[in-house]
mmCIF file of C-alpha atoms in Angstrom:
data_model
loop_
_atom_site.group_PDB
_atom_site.id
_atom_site.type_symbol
_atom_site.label_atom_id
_atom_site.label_comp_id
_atom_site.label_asym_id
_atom_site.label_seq_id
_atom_site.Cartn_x
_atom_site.Cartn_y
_atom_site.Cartn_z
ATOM 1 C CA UNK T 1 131.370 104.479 103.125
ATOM 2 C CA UNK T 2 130.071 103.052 99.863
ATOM 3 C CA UNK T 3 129.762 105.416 97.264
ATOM 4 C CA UNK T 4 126.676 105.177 94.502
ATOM 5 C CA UNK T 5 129.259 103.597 92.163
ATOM 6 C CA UNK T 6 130.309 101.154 95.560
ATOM 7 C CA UNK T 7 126.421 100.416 96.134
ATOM 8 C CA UNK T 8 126.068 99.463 92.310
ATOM 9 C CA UNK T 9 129.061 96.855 92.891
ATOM 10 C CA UNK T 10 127.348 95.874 95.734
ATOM 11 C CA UNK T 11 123.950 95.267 93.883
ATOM 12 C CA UNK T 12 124.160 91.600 93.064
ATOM 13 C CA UNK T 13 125.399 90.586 96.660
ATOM 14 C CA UNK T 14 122.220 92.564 98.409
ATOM 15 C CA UNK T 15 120.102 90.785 95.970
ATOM 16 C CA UNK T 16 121.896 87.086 97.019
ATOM 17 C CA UNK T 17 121.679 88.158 101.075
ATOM 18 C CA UNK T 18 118.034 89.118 100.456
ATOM 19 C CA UNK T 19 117.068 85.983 99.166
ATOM 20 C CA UNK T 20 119.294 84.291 102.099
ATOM 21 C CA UNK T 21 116.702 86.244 104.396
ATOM 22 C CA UNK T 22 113.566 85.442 102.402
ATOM 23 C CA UNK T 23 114.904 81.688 102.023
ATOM 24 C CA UNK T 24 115.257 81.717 106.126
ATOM 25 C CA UNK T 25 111.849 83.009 106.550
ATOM 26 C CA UNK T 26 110.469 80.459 103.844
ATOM 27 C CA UNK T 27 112.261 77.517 105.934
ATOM 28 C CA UNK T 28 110.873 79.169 109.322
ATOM 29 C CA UNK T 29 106.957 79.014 108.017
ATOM 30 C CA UNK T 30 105.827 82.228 109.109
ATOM 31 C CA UNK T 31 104.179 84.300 107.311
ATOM 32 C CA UNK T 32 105.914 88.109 107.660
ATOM 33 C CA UNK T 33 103.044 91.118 108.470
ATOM 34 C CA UNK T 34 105.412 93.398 106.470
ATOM 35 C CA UNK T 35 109.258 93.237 105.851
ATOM 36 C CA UNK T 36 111.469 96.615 104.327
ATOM 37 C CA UNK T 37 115.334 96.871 104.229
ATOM 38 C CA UNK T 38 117.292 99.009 106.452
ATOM 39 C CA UNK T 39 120.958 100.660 105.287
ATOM 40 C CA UNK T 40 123.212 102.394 108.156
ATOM 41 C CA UNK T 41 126.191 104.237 107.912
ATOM 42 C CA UNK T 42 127.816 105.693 110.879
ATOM 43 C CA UNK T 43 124.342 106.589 112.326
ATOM 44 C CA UNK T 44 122.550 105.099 115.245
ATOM 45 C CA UNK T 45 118.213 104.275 114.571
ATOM 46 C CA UNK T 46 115.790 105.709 117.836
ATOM 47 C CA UNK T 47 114.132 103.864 119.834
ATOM 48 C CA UNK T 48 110.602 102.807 118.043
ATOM 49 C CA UNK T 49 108.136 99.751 117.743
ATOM 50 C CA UNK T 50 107.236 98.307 114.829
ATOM 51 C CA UNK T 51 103.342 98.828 115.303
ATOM 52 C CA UNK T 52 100.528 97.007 116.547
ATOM 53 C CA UNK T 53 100.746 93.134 114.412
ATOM 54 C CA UNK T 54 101.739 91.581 118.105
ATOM 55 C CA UNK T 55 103.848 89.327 116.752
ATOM 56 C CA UNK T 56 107.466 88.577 116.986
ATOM 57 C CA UNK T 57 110.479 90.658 114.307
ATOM 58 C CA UNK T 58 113.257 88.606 112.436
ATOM 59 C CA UNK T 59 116.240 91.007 111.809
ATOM 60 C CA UNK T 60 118.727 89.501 108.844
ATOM 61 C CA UNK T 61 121.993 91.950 109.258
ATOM 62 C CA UNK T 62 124.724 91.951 107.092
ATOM 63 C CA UNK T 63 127.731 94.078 108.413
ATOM 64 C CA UNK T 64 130.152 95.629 105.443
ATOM 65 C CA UNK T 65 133.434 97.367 106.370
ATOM 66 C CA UNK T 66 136.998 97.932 107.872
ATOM 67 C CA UNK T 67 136.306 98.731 110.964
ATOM 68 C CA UNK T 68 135.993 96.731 114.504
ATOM 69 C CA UNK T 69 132.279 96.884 114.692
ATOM 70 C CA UNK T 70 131.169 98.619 117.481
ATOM 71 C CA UNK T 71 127.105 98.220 117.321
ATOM 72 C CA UNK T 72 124.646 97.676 119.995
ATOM 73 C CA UNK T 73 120.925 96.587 119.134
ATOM 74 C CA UNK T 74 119.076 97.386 122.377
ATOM 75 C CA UNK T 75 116.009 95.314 122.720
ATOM 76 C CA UNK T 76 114.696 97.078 125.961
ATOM 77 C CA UNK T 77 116.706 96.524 128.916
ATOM 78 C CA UNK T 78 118.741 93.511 126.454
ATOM 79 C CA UNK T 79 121.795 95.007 124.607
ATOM 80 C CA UNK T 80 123.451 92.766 122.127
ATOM 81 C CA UNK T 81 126.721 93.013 120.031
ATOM 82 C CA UNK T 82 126.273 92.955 116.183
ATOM 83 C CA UNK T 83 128.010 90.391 114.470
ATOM 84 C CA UNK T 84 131.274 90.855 112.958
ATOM 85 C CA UNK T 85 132.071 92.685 109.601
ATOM 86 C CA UNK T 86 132.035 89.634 107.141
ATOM 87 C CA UNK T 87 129.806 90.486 104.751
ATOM 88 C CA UNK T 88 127.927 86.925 105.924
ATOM 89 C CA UNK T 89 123.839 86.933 107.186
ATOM 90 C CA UNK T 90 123.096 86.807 110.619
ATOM 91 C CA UNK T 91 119.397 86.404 111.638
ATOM 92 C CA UNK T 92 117.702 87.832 115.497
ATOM 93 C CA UNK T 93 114.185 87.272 116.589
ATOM 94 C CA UNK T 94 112.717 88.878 119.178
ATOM 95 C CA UNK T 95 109.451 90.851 120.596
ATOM 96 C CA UNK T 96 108.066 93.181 117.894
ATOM 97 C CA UNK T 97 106.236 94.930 120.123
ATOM 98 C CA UNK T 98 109.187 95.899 122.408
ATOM 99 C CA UNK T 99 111.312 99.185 121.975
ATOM 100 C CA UNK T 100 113.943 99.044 120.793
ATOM 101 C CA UNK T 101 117.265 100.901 118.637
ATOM 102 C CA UNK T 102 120.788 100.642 117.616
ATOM 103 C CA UNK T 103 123.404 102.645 119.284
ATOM 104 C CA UNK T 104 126.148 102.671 116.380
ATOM 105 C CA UNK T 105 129.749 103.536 117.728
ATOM 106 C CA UNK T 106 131.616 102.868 114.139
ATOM 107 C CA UNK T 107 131.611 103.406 110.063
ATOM 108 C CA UNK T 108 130.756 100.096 108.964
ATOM 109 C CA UNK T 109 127.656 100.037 106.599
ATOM 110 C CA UNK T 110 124.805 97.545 108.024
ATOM 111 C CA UNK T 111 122.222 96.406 105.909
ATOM 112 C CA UNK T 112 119.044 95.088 107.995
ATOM 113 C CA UNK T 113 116.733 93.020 106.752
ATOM 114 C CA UNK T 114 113.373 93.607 108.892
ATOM 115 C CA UNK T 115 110.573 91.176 108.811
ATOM 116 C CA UNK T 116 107.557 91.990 111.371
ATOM 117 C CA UNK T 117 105.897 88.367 111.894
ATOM 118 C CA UNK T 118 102.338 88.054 112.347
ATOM 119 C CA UNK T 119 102.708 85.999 115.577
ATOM 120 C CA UNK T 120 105.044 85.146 117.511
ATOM 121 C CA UNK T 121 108.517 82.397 116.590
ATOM 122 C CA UNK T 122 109.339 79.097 118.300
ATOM 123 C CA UNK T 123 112.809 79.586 118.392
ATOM 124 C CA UNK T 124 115.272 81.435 120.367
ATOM 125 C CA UNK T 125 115.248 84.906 121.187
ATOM 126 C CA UNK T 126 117.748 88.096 121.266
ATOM 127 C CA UNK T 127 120.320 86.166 120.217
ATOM 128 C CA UNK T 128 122.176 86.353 116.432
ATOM 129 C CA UNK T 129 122.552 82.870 114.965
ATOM 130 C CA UNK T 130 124.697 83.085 111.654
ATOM 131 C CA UNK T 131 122.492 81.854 108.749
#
């Protein structure tokens, strides 16, 4: 777990993976509805939508630990590993207006990088690509 003091170290880096994401997004041309970051630690996120903007969401996840990583994003009846713990940006698209959730089986800290898109993406689906 990163401590306040281990989150203040960490400050610069989540400031140079954000503007990885927004720098992906830019290159994409879409234009994000909304887009908020996500931290998890050793906690799994319910099942939920992302409301009603029909369009497609672009996940940038950046996994921080130790441990084996043992999380599942489940994007309805899909369930896909996360990417390993190397501190690097990984970037999935898929259905916005699908349930979906993480099912978190270790104590790595994950910091997701949500963009809702206002339609949907031409490129490929439930699948990470590192960026």
């Amino acid at each position: 777990l990163l401590s306040n003091e281990g989150l203040d170290d960490y400050r610069d880096s989540i400031q140079s993976w954000w503007d990885t994401s927004n720098e992906y997004i830019r290159q994409l041309g879409v234009t994000p509805y909304q887009n908020f970051l996500v931290i998890t630690h050793d906690e799994s996120v319910v099942p939920h939508k992302h409301g009603d903007h029909m369009g497609d969401t672009i996940t940038v996840v950046v996994v921080v630990g130790t441990n084996v990583v043992d999380n599942k994003l489940i994007l309805g009846d899909n369930v896909i590993d996360y990417p390993p713990a190397d501190e690097q940006c990984y970037a999935v698209c898929f259905d916005g207006d699908i349930l979906h959730a993480t099912q978190c089986n270790d104590k790595n800290v994950y910091f997701h990088f949500v963009y809702d898109i206002i339609d949907k993406v031409d490129i490929k689906k439930n699948t990470w690509i590192k960026l």
